[in-house]
Coordinates of C-alpha atoms and ligand atoms in Angstrom, one line a residue:
M3 CA 129.9 83.2 127.7
K4 CA 127.8 82.0 130.7
I5 CA 129.5 83.9 133.6
K6 CA 126.5 83.4 135.9
Y7 CA 126.5 79.7 135.1
I8 CA 130.2 79.4 135.9
I9 CA 129.8 81.1 139.2
K10 CA 126.8 79.0 140.1
K11 CA 128.6 75.8 139.2
D12 CA 131.7 76.8 141.2
I13 CA 129.5 77.5 144.3
E14 CA 127.5 74.3 143.8
Q15 CA 130.9 72.4 143.6
A16 CA 132.0 74.2 146.8
L17 CA 128.8 73.2 148.6
I18 CA 129.4 69.5 147.5
N19 CA 133.0 69.7 148.9
I20 CA 131.7 71.1 152.1
G21 CA 129.2 68.3 152.3
L22 CA 126.1 70.3 151.7
K23 CA 125.0 68.8 148.4
N24 CA 121.5 69.5 147.1
Y25 CA 120.6 71.9 149.9
C26 CA 119.7 75.0 147.9
E27 CA 120.5 76.2 144.4
P28 CA 122.6 79.3 144.5
L29 CA 121.0 82.4 143.1
I30 CA 123.4 84.5 141.2
I31 CA 122.4 88.0 140.0
P32 CA 124.2 91.1 138.7
S33 CA 125.1 93.5 141.5
K34 CA 123.4 96.9 141.6
K35 CA 126.1 98.8 143.2
K36 CA 129.8 98.7 142.3
E37 CA 130.9 98.1 145.8
F38 CA 129.1 94.9 145.7
G39 CA 131.1 93.6 142.8
N40 CA 129.9 92.5 139.4
Y41 CA 127.6 89.6 140.6
Q42 CA 126.3 88.6 144.0
V43 CA 125.0 85.4 145.5
N44 CA 121.7 86.5 146.7
N45 CA 120.3 83.6 148.8
L46 CA 123.1 83.0 151.2
I47 CA 120.7 83.6 154.1
K48 CA 118.4 81.0 152.8
M49 CA 121.3 78.5 152.5
S50 CA 122.3 79.4 156.0
T51 CA 118.9 78.7 157.4
I52 CA 118.7 75.4 155.7
T53 CA 122.2 74.3 156.6
K54 CA 122.1 75.9 160.1
I55 CA 125.5 77.4 159.4
Q56 CA 125.9 81.1 160.1
P57 CA 126.0 83.2 156.8
Y58 CA 129.5 84.4 157.4
D59 CA 130.8 80.9 158.3
L60 CA 129.2 79.5 155.1
F61 CA 130.7 82.3 153.1
E62 CA 134.2 81.4 154.4
K63 CA 133.7 77.7 153.6
I64 CA 132.6 78.5 150.1
F65 CA 135.3 81.0 149.7
F66 CA 138.0 78.5 150.6
F67 CA 137.0 76.3 147.7
I68 CA 136.5 78.9 144.9
K69 CA 139.1 81.6 145.8
T70 CA 141.8 80.1 143.5
Q71 CA 139.7 80.1 140.3
N72 CA 141.2 82.7 137.9
I73 CA 137.8 84.1 137.0
Y74 CA 137.6 85.8 140.4
K75 CA 139.6 88.9 141.3
K76 CA 138.0 89.4 144.7
I77 CA 135.2 87.7 146.7
T78 CA 133.8 89.5 149.7
F79 CA 131.0 89.1 152.2
S80 CA 128.5 91.8 153.0
Y81 CA 126.1 92.0 155.8
P82 CA 123.6 90.4 156.5
G83 CA 124.4 87.7 154.0
F84 CA 125.6 88.3 150.5
I85 CA 128.6 87.1 148.6
N86 CA 130.0 89.8 146.3
I87 CA 131.9 88.7 143.3
F88 CA 134.4 90.8 141.4
I89 CA 135.4 89.3 138.0
D90 CA 139.0 89.4 137.1
Q91 CA 139.8 91.9 134.3
N92 CA 142.4 89.7 132.7
W93 CA 140.0 86.8 132.6
L94 CA 137.4 89.1 131.0
S95 CA 140.0 90.3 128.5
N96 CA 140.9 86.8 127.4
K97 CA 137.3 85.9 126.9
L98 CA 136.7 89.0 124.8
E99 CA 139.7 88.0 122.7
E100 CA 137.9 84.8 121.8
L101 CA 134.8 86.7 120.6
F102 CA 137.0 88.9 118.5
F103 CA 137.9 86.2 116.0
S104 CA 134.7 84.3 116.2
S105 CA 131.9 84.8 113.7
R106 CA 129.5 83.3 116.2
L107 CA 130.5 85.6 119.1
G108 CA 132.0 82.6 120.8
I109 CA 128.7 80.8 121.0
N110 CA 128.8 77.1 120.3
Y111 CA 126.2 75.1 118.4
V112 CA 124.0 73.3 121.0
Y113 CA 124.2 69.6 121.5
P114 CA 122.1 67.5 121.0
K115 CA 120.6 69.3 118.1
K116 CA 116.8 69.0 118.0
T117 CA 114.2 69.1 115.2
I118 CA 111.9 71.9 116.2
V119 CA 108.6 72.8 114.4
V120 CA 107.7 76.4 114.8
D121 CA 104.1 77.2 113.9
Y122 CA 103.8 80.9 113.2
S123 CA 102.1 83.6 111.2
S124 CA 99.4 81.3 109.9
P125 CA 97.1 83.8 108.2
N126 CA 93.7 82.8 106.7
I127 CA 93.0 82.6 103.0
A128 CA 90.8 85.2 101.3
K129 CA 91.4 87.7 104.0
E130 CA 94.1 90.2 104.5
M131 CA 96.4 89.8 107.5
H132 CA 95.4 92.0 110.4
I133 CA 97.4 93.3 113.3
G134 CA 96.8 90.1 115.3
H135 CA 99.0 88.3 112.8
L136 CA 101.8 90.8 113.3
R137 CA 102.7 89.4 116.7
S138 CA 102.6 85.7 115.7
T139 CA 104.7 86.5 112.5
I140 CA 107.4 88.6 114.1
I141 CA 107.8 86.9 117.4
G142 CA 107.8 83.4 115.7
D143 CA 110.5 84.7 113.3
V144 CA 112.8 85.8 116.1
I145 CA 112.6 82.4 117.7
V146 CA 113.2 80.7 114.4
R147 CA 116.3 82.8 113.9
T148 CA 117.5 82.0 117.4
L149 CA 117.0 78.3 117.2
E150 CA 118.7 78.2 113.8
F151 CA 121.7 80.2 115.1
L152 CA 122.1 77.6 117.8
G153 CA 122.2 74.9 115.2
H154 CA 118.8 73.2 115.6
N155 CA 117.0 71.7 112.7
V156 CA 114.2 74.2 112.5
I157 CA 111.0 73.7 110.4
R158 CA 108.9 76.8 109.8
A159 CA 105.3 75.9 109.5
N160 CA 102.9 78.5 108.2
H161 CA 99.7 76.8 109.1
I162 CA 97.4 78.8 106.8
G163 CA 93.7 78.5 107.0
D164 CA 93.2 77.3 103.5
W165 CA 90.4 74.7 103.9
G166 CA 86.9 74.7 105.1
T167 CA 83.3 75.5 104.2
Q168 CA 84.1 79.2 103.3
F169 CA 85.6 78.0 100.0
G170 CA 82.2 76.6 99.0
M171 CA 80.6 80.0 99.5
L172 CA 83.3 81.9 97.7
I173 CA 83.2 79.5 94.7
A174 CA 79.4 79.8 94.6
Y175 CA 79.7 83.6 94.7
L176 CA 82.4 83.9 92.0
K177 CA 80.3 81.7 89.7
H178 CA 77.1 83.7 90.4
K179 CA 78.9 87.0 89.6
K180 CA 80.6 85.4 86.6
L181 CA 84.0 86.4 88.0
E182 CA 85.9 83.2 86.9
K183 CA 87.3 84.7 83.8
K184 CA 88.8 87.6 85.8
L185 CA 90.2 85.1 88.3
K186 CA 91.8 83.1 85.4
K187 CA 93.4 86.2 84.1
N188 CA 94.6 86.9 87.5
I189 CA 93.3 90.4 87.8
I190 CA 91.4 90.1 91.0
S191 CA 93.0 91.6 94.1
L192 CA 92.9 90.3 97.6
K193 CA 90.9 93.3 98.7
E194 CA 88.2 92.4 96.2
I195 CA 88.3 88.7 97.3
E196 CA 87.8 89.7 100.9
T197 CA 84.7 91.7 99.9
F198 CA 83.4 88.7 97.9
Y199 CA 84.0 86.7 101.0
C200 CA 82.0 89.0 103.2
K201 CA 79.2 89.2 100.7
S202 CA 79.0 85.5 100.2
K203 CA 78.8 84.9 103.9
K204 CA 75.9 87.4 104.1
K205 CA 74.1 85.9 101.2
C206 CA 74.4 82.4 102.8
D207 CA 72.6 83.7 105.8
V208 CA 69.6 84.9 103.9
D209 CA 69.4 82.7 100.8
K210 CA 68.8 79.0 101.3
T211 CA 69.4 78.1 97.6
F212 CA 72.7 79.8 97.7
E213 CA 73.6 78.0 100.9
N214 CA 72.8 74.7 99.4
E215 CA 74.8 75.5 96.3
S216 CA 77.8 76.5 98.5
R217 CA 77.6 73.1 100.3
K218 CA 77.7 71.3 97.0
Y219 CA 80.8 73.2 96.0
V220 CA 82.5 72.2 99.2
V221 CA 81.8 68.6 98.5
K222 CA 82.9 69.0 94.9
L223 CA 86.1 70.6 96.1
Q224 CA 86.7 67.8 98.6
N225 CA 86.3 65.2 95.8
G226 CA 88.9 67.0 93.7
D227 CA 86.6 68.5 91.0
D228 CA 89.1 70.2 88.6
N229 CA 87.3 73.5 88.2
C230 CA 86.6 74.0 92.0
F231 CA 90.2 73.0 92.6
F232 CA 91.5 75.6 90.2
I233 CA 89.5 78.3 91.8
W234 CA 90.6 77.3 95.2
K235 CA 94.2 77.2 94.2
R236 CA 94.0 80.7 92.7
L237 CA 92.4 82.1 95.8
V238 CA 95.2 80.7 97.9
S239 CA 98.0 81.9 95.5
I240 CA 96.5 85.5 95.4
T241 CA 96.3 85.7 99.1
M242 CA 99.7 84.2 99.8
N243 CA 101.5 86.3 97.1
Y244 CA 100.2 89.3 98.8
N245 CA 101.4 88.0 102.2
Y246 CA 104.8 87.1 100.9
H247 CA 105.2 90.8 100.0
I248 CA 104.4 91.7 103.6
Y249 CA 106.9 89.1 104.9
K250 CA 109.5 90.7 102.8
K251 CA 108.6 94.1 103.9
L252 CA 108.8 92.9 107.5
N253 CA 112.1 91.2 106.9
V254 CA 110.6 87.9 108.0
T255 CA 112.1 84.7 106.7
L256 CA 108.9 82.9 105.8
K257 CA 108.9 81.7 102.2
K258 CA 106.6 79.7 100.0
E259 CA 108.2 76.3 100.9
H260 CA 107.2 77.0 104.5
T261 CA 103.5 76.9 103.9
M262 CA 101.9 73.9 105.5
G263 CA 98.3 74.8 105.5
E264 CA 95.2 73.1 106.8
S265 CA 94.5 71.5 103.3
L266 CA 97.7 69.4 103.6
Y267 CA 96.1 67.3 106.3
N268 CA 92.8 66.8 104.5
T269 CA 93.3 63.2 103.4
M270 CA 94.2 62.2 106.9
L271 CA 90.9 63.3 108.5
P272 CA 88.5 60.5 107.7
S273 CA 90.9 57.8 109.1
I274 CA 91.6 59.8 112.2
V275 CA 87.9 60.1 113.0
K276 CA 87.5 56.3 112.2
D277 CA 90.5 55.4 114.4
L278 CA 89.4 57.6 117.4
K279 CA 86.0 55.9 117.2
E280 CA 87.6 52.4 117.1
K281 CA 89.8 53.3 120.1
K282 CA 86.7 54.4 121.9
I283 CA 88.1 57.9 122.4
A284 CA 85.4 59.4 120.2
I285 CA 81.7 58.7 120.2
E286 CA 78.8 59.4 117.9
K287 CA 76.1 61.7 119.3
N288 CA 73.2 63.1 117.3
G289 CA 75.1 62.5 114.1
S290 CA 78.3 64.3 115.2
T291 CA 81.5 62.7 116.4
I292 CA 82.6 63.9 119.7
V293 CA 85.6 63.3 122.1
F294 CA 85.0 63.8 125.8
L295 CA 88.1 64.3 127.9
D296 CA 88.2 63.9 131.6
E297 CA 90.5 66.9 132.1
F298 CA 88.1 69.4 130.4
K299 CA 85.0 70.4 132.2
N300 CA 82.8 73.3 131.8
R301 CA 81.7 75.7 134.6
S302 CA 78.9 73.4 135.8
G303 CA 81.4 70.6 136.1
K304 CA 80.2 68.6 133.0
H305 CA 82.6 67.1 130.6
M306 CA 83.2 69.3 127.6
G307 CA 83.0 67.6 124.2
V308 CA 85.4 68.4 121.4
I309 CA 83.5 67.9 118.1
I310 CA 85.7 66.3 115.5
Q311 CA 83.1 65.8 112.8
K312 CA 79.8 67.6 112.3
Q313 CA 76.5 66.2 111.3
D314 CA 77.0 67.3 107.8
K315 CA 80.3 65.3 107.8
A316 CA 82.4 68.4 107.8
F317 CA 85.6 68.2 109.8
L318 CA 86.7 70.9 112.2
Y319 CA 89.7 73.1 113.1
A320 CA 90.5 70.6 115.9
T321 CA 90.4 67.6 113.6
T322 CA 92.9 69.3 111.3
D323 CA 95.2 70.2 114.2
I324 CA 95.2 66.6 115.5
A325 CA 96.2 65.3 112.1
C326 CA 98.8 68.1 111.8
L327 CA 100.3 67.1 115.1
K328 CA 100.5 63.4 114.1
Y329 CA 102.2 64.5 110.9
R330 CA 104.7 66.8 112.6
Y331 CA 105.7 63.9 114.9
E332 CA 105.6 60.9 112.5
T333 CA 106.7 62.6 109.3
L334 CA 108.7 65.6 110.3
H335 CA 110.2 63.7 113.4
A336 CA 109.8 66.8 115.6
D337 CA 111.3 66.8 119.1
R338 CA 109.7 70.0 120.1
I339 CA 106.7 72.0 118.6
I340 CA 106.1 75.6 119.4
Y341 CA 102.8 77.3 118.4
Y342 CA 102.6 81.1 118.2
T343 CA 99.0 82.0 118.4
D344 CA 97.1 84.3 120.7
S345 CA 96.0 83.2 124.1
R346 CA 92.5 82.6 123.1
Q347 CA 93.5 79.4 121.2
S348 CA 95.0 78.0 124.4
Q349 CA 92.1 75.6 125.3
H350 CA 91.8 74.4 121.6
L351 CA 95.5 73.4 121.6
Q352 CA 95.3 71.7 125.0
Q353 CA 92.5 69.6 123.7
V354 CA 94.2 68.7 120.5
W355 CA 97.3 67.7 122.5
A356 CA 95.4 65.6 125.0
I357 CA 93.4 63.8 122.3
S358 CA 96.6 63.0 120.3
K359 CA 98.3 61.7 123.4
K360 CA 95.3 59.6 124.3
A361 CA 95.2 58.1 120.8
K362 CA 99.1 57.5 121.0
Y363 CA 99.7 59.6 117.9
I364 CA 102.4 61.3 119.8
P365 CA 104.4 60.2 122.9
H366 CA 103.8 61.8 126.2
N367 CA 107.2 63.4 126.4
L368 CA 107.0 65.2 123.2
S369 CA 107.6 68.8 123.9
L370 CA 104.6 70.9 123.0
E371 CA 104.5 74.6 123.8
H372 CA 102.0 77.2 123.2
H373 CA 103.7 80.6 123.3
T374 CA 100.8 82.9 123.7
F375 CA 100.6 86.6 123.3
G376 CA 98.4 89.4 124.4
M377 CA 96.5 92.0 122.4
M378 CA 97.6 95.3 121.1
L379 CA 95.7 98.2 122.8
S380 CA 95.3 101.8 121.9
K381 CA 96.1 104.6 124.3
N382 CA 92.7 104.4 125.9
K383 CA 93.5 100.8 126.8
R384 CA 90.8 99.4 124.4
P385 CA 91.6 97.0 121.6
F386 CA 93.5 98.8 118.9
K387 CA 91.0 99.2 116.0
T388 CA 90.1 101.5 113.2
R389 CA 87.8 104.5 114.0
D390 CA 84.7 102.6 112.8
G391 CA 85.7 99.6 115.1
N392 CA 87.2 97.3 112.6
T393 CA 90.3 95.4 112.9
I394 CA 93.4 97.1 111.4
K395 CA 94.9 95.6 108.3
L396 CA 98.6 94.9 108.7
T397 CA 99.5 96.8 105.4
V398 CA 97.6 99.9 106.6
L399 CA 99.7 99.7 109.9
L400 CA 103.0 99.3 108.1
E401 CA 102.3 102.1 105.5
E402 CA 101.5 104.5 108.4
A403 CA 104.8 103.5 110.1
I404 CA 106.7 104.3 106.9
K405 CA 105.0 107.6 106.4
R406 CA 105.6 108.7 110.0
A407 CA 109.3 107.7 109.7
R408 CA 109.5 109.7 106.4
D409 CA 108.0 112.8 108.0
L410 CA 110.4 112.5 110.9
I411 CA 113.5 112.1 108.6
K412 CA 112.5 114.9 106.3
K413 CA 112.4 117.2 109.3
K414 CA 115.9 116.1 110.5
K415 CA 117.5 115.9 107.1
P416 CA 115.7 118.1 104.5
N417 CA 118.4 117.6 101.9
L418 CA 118.3 113.9 101.7
S419 CA 117.8 112.5 98.1
Q420 CA 114.4 110.9 97.4
K421 CA 116.0 107.5 97.0
K422 CA 117.7 107.6 100.3
L423 CA 114.7 109.0 102.0
I424 CA 112.6 106.1 100.8
K425 CA 115.1 103.5 101.8
L426 CA 115.7 105.0 105.2
S427 CA 112.0 105.5 106.1
N428 CA 111.2 102.0 105.1
I429 CA 113.9 100.6 107.4
I430 CA 113.2 103.0 110.4
G431 CA 109.5 102.7 110.1
I432 CA 109.2 99.0 109.9
S433 CA 111.9 98.4 112.6
A434 CA 110.1 100.7 114.9
V435 CA 106.8 98.8 114.7
K436 CA 108.6 95.5 115.0
Y437 CA 110.7 96.5 117.9
A438 CA 107.8 98.2 119.8
D439 CA 106.0 94.9 119.7
L440 CA 109.0 92.6 120.4
S441 CA 110.2 94.7 123.3
K442 CA 107.0 94.0 125.3
N443 CA 106.6 90.8 127.2
R444 CA 104.6 88.7 124.8
N445 CA 102.3 87.4 127.5
T446 CA 100.6 90.7 128.2
N447 CA 98.6 93.2 126.3
Y448 CA 100.5 96.3 125.3
I449 CA 99.7 99.8 124.3
F450 CA 100.5 100.6 120.7
D451 CA 101.9 104.2 120.7
W452 CA 103.3 105.8 117.6
D453 CA 105.0 108.5 119.4
T454 CA 107.2 106.5 121.8
M455 CA 108.2 103.9 119.2
L456 CA 109.7 106.5 116.8
T457 CA 111.9 108.4 119.2
F458 CA 115.7 108.2 119.6
E459 CA 115.5 108.0 123.3
G460 CA 114.6 105.0 125.4
N461 CA 114.2 101.3 124.5
T462 CA 113.4 101.9 120.8
S463 CA 114.8 100.6 117.6
P464 CA 115.9 104.1 116.4
Y465 CA 118.0 104.3 119.7
I466 CA 119.7 101.1 119.1
Q467 CA 120.1 101.5 115.4
Y468 CA 121.7 104.9 116.1
A469 CA 124.0 103.5 118.8
Y470 CA 125.3 101.1 116.2
T471 CA 125.9 103.7 113.5
R472 CA 127.8 105.8 116.1
I473 CA 130.2 103.1 116.8
I474 CA 130.7 102.4 113.1
S475 CA 131.5 106.1 112.6
I476 CA 134.1 106.0 115.4
L477 CA 135.7 102.9 113.9
K478 CA 135.8 104.6 110.5
K479 CA 137.3 107.8 111.8
S480 CA 140.2 105.9 113.4
T481 CA 143.5 105.6 111.5
I482 CA 144.2 102.3 113.3
K483 CA 142.5 99.4 111.6
I484 CA 140.8 97.1 114.0
H485 CA 142.1 93.8 112.5
Q486 CA 145.7 95.0 112.7
I487 CA 145.7 95.4 116.4
S488 CA 147.6 92.7 118.0
E489 CA 147.5 93.8 121.6
K490 CA 144.9 92.5 124.0
I491 CA 142.1 94.5 125.6
V492 CA 143.0 96.2 128.8
L493 CA 140.1 96.8 131.1
T494 CA 140.7 99.5 133.8
K495 CA 137.8 101.9 134.2
D496 CA 134.5 100.6 135.8
T497 CA 132.5 101.6 132.7
E498 CA 134.9 99.4 130.6
I499 CA 134.5 96.4 132.8
R500 CA 130.7 96.7 132.9
L501 CA 130.6 96.9 129.1
A502 CA 132.8 93.9 128.8
I503 CA 130.7 91.9 131.1
K504 CA 127.6 93.0 129.2
I505 CA 129.0 92.0 125.9
L506 CA 129.9 88.5 127.3
E507 CA 126.3 88.1 128.6
F508 CA 125.0 87.8 125.0
E509 CA 125.1 84.0 125.1
E510 CA 123.0 83.8 128.2
I511 CA 120.4 85.9 126.5
I512 CA 120.3 83.7 123.4
L513 CA 119.8 80.6 125.6
I514 CA 116.8 82.3 127.4
L515 CA 115.2 83.0 124.0
E516 CA 115.8 79.4 123.0
K517 CA 114.0 78.1 126.1
K518 CA 111.3 80.6 126.6
G519 CA 110.7 82.3 123.3
T520 CA 110.6 85.8 124.7
P521 CA 112.2 88.4 122.4
H522 CA 111.7 91.2 124.9
I523 CA 114.7 89.8 126.8
M524 CA 116.9 90.4 123.8
C525 CA 115.5 93.9 123.4
N526 CA 116.2 94.8 127.0
Y527 CA 119.7 93.4 126.6
L528 CA 120.5 95.4 123.5
Y529 CA 119.1 98.5 125.1
Q530 CA 121.4 98.0 128.1
L531 CA 124.3 97.2 125.9
A532 CA 123.8 100.4 123.9
T533 CA 123.4 102.4 127.1
Y534 CA 126.5 100.8 128.7
F535 CA 128.5 101.7 125.5
S536 CA 127.2 105.3 125.8
N537 CA 128.4 105.5 129.5
F538 CA 131.8 104.1 128.5
Y539 CA 132.1 106.5 125.6
E540 CA 131.2 109.5 127.9
N541 CA 133.8 108.4 130.5
C542 CA 136.6 107.1 128.3
S543 CA 137.8 108.8 125.2
I544 CA 138.5 106.4 122.4
L545 CA 140.2 108.2 119.5
F546 CA 141.7 110.9 121.8
S547 CA 143.1 108.6 124.5
K548 CA 146.5 109.7 125.8
K549 CA 148.2 106.4 125.2
I550 CA 148.0 104.5 121.8
K551 CA 147.7 101.3 123.8
T552 CA 144.5 102.5 125.4
C553 CA 143.1 103.8 122.2
K554 CA 143.7 100.3 120.6
S555 CA 142.0 98.6 123.4
R556 CA 139.0 100.8 123.5
L557 CA 138.6 100.5 119.7
K558 CA 138.5 96.8 120.2
L559 CA 135.8 97.1 122.9
A560 CA 133.8 99.4 120.6
F561 CA 134.1 96.9 117.7
L562 CA 132.8 94.1 119.9
T563 CA 129.9 96.1 121.1
A564 CA 128.9 96.9 117.4
K565 CA 129.4 93.2 116.6
T566 CA 127.1 92.2 119.3
L567 CA 124.5 94.8 118.5
K568 CA 124.5 93.7 114.9
K569 CA 124.0 90.0 115.8
G570 CA 121.3 90.9 118.3
L571 CA 119.4 93.1 115.8
N572 CA 119.8 90.3 113.2
I573 CA 118.2 87.8 115.6
L574 CA 115.3 90.3 116.1
G575 CA 115.0 90.6 112.3
I576 CA 115.8 94.3 112.4
K577 CA 118.0 95.8 109.8
I578 CA 121.0 97.8 110.7
L579 CA 122.1 101.1 109.1
K580 CA 125.6 102.2 108.5
K581 CA 124.6 105.9 108.7
M582 CA 121.6 107.6 110.1
Ligands
LIG620 N1 94.9 80.4 111.2 C1 94.8 80.6 112.6 C2 94.4 82.0 112.9 O1 94.5 83.0 112.1 C3 96.1 80.3 113.4 C4 96.6 78.9 113.2 C5 97.5 78.5 114.3 N2 98.2 77.2 114.1 C6 97.5 76.0 114.4 N3 98.2 75.0 114.2 N4 96.2 76.0 114.8 O2 93.9 82.3 114.0

C-alpha cells in the first residue's frame, strides 16, 4: 500500500483543481507526534511562498477538494503551515483485510516488467573470497530477491575473474612442481592453490625464464591447448565449488548457472579492439591500443587514456568489461544493469560505459548503475584486517560468527541438544553478520563490531528474529485459529493504528529497494515494525482481551505483523526461526 503516494496524488489533484498546477511537489512525511496525525504535508509554507497564498488559505482550498476521500478521518492545519492528516481506521482495516488473503502482501507485480542484469559477488579464481566480497554478495542478493519479487526478469551475473595472465604463472608453477597428477585426482584445496598463486607471482618477479614460460602458457591457453585448458578448468572448478559452499552457508541464491566470468567474453575481444580502432575511438601508441575520452582528465588536465590492449597483445579488465556490456545488451537484452562492486571501481566502470556508448554498442538511455559500497572498518576505524595486516578470509569471518553465536546460545540454553545447538548457531551467527552489514547505508564505511551485532537489543537480526518467534508463539497459544476468524480488524488504540500503518508501508519500502538498491532501508523498516509490535503488545493484551472480538482483531494484527516480518527477512536473505 502506498499511503504516502495516495496522499501526494490527492493533494496534487487538489492543486490542479485550484489552478496551481506544477507549482511545488507536496512533501509528505510521517508525523512525529500523535496530535499531528499520521502524516503531514511538510512544505505548505514553501507552496504558499510560491503561490503567494497565505498558508491557512491554501490549506482551506486543498481541504475543500480532499475532505471527502474515505482514506481521511480528519485533516487539520497547524501553525505556521502544516497539514496534518489522520487516516481513517476503517479504511486501514479494509486494506489490512486485503493483505490477509494475499500471498504477496497485496503487492502487485510491476508493469512494465524489465530485464535487469545484476552483477554481484564476482570473486577471483585461485583465491579465497575475502570480506570485501561479502558486501557485494549479500547486498546484490537482496536486490535480486527484491526485483524478482516484483516480477522483473532478473539475470544474476557472477562476473568471476577467471581469465588473465595469472593463469600462465599458475600453470607454469604446477608443471614445475609436478602437481598435475594431484590436480587430476582433484586432491588440491583452494588454500593450496592460493599459496601456489602467491609463490608463482614471486617467482615471476625474480626468474626471467619462469616469466617467459608463464607467458607461453598464457598464449597456449588462449589458443585452446587441451592440457592448459584442462588445468585452467580445474582451477576454476575448485575455486567455485568452494565458493558455492559459502553461498549456501550465506543463504545467497547464486548457483553454477549464474557464473558469467571474464573468460566468456574472450572471443569477442580482438574484434572489439579492431572495431574501436576502425571507428577512430582507439589509437595505437607505442605498441599499445588506447582510448582517450574527453570526459576523463587527470589532475594536470591532460586526457586520460584507457588501455584496451597492451604491447604484448594481452587484453585488459576494461576490454573485457566493454565486451561484457555489449553482450548484456545485445544477447541478454538488458534494460537495466546494476554493478555491485566497491567504490574504487567507479572510474573503471564510467570509462567502460563511456567507450561502449561512443562505439554505439549500447544506447545512451540504457540504465547503467554502479551501486557502490564502503569498507568494513575495525573499532579503531582502520580497515578491518587480521592481526598481521592481511585481508580477512570470508570463511574465517563466518566461522567466528557461528562460534560466537554458539557460545552465546550455550550460556542461555545449556540443555539444548547438540544438533539443535549447531543448527541454531549457524542461523543466528550468519544472520547477525549479514544483518550488521545490510543494516548500514552501503555508501559509507562501517565499523564491524561483534558485540553489537549479536545482542537481542537494537537494530540487529537476533532482535527481529526473536520478535518473529514471539508472535508465532502467541498465535500458537491461542485457541482461536487465525484463518477461522471472519470478523474484520477493528483499530481503536493508537498503538494499533500505528502498527497497522507500518504494516501497510511495506510496499513503499520494497519500491525504494527496487529503485535505489539500499537494503538498510528494509532493515530499518523491520526494526521499526518489530518495535511498533512491541509497543502494541505492551499496551493491548491479545490473548487476555476482555472481549472476544478484540482478541480476534488483535490476533489478526499480530499475524499480519509476523507475515510482513517473514517476507522482509526473506527479502534480506535472513532465515526465520520458529523458536529461539
Ligand atoms: N572480480 C572483481 C573483483 O573482485 C569484481 C568484478 C565486478 N564486475 C565487473 N563487471 N567488473 O574486484
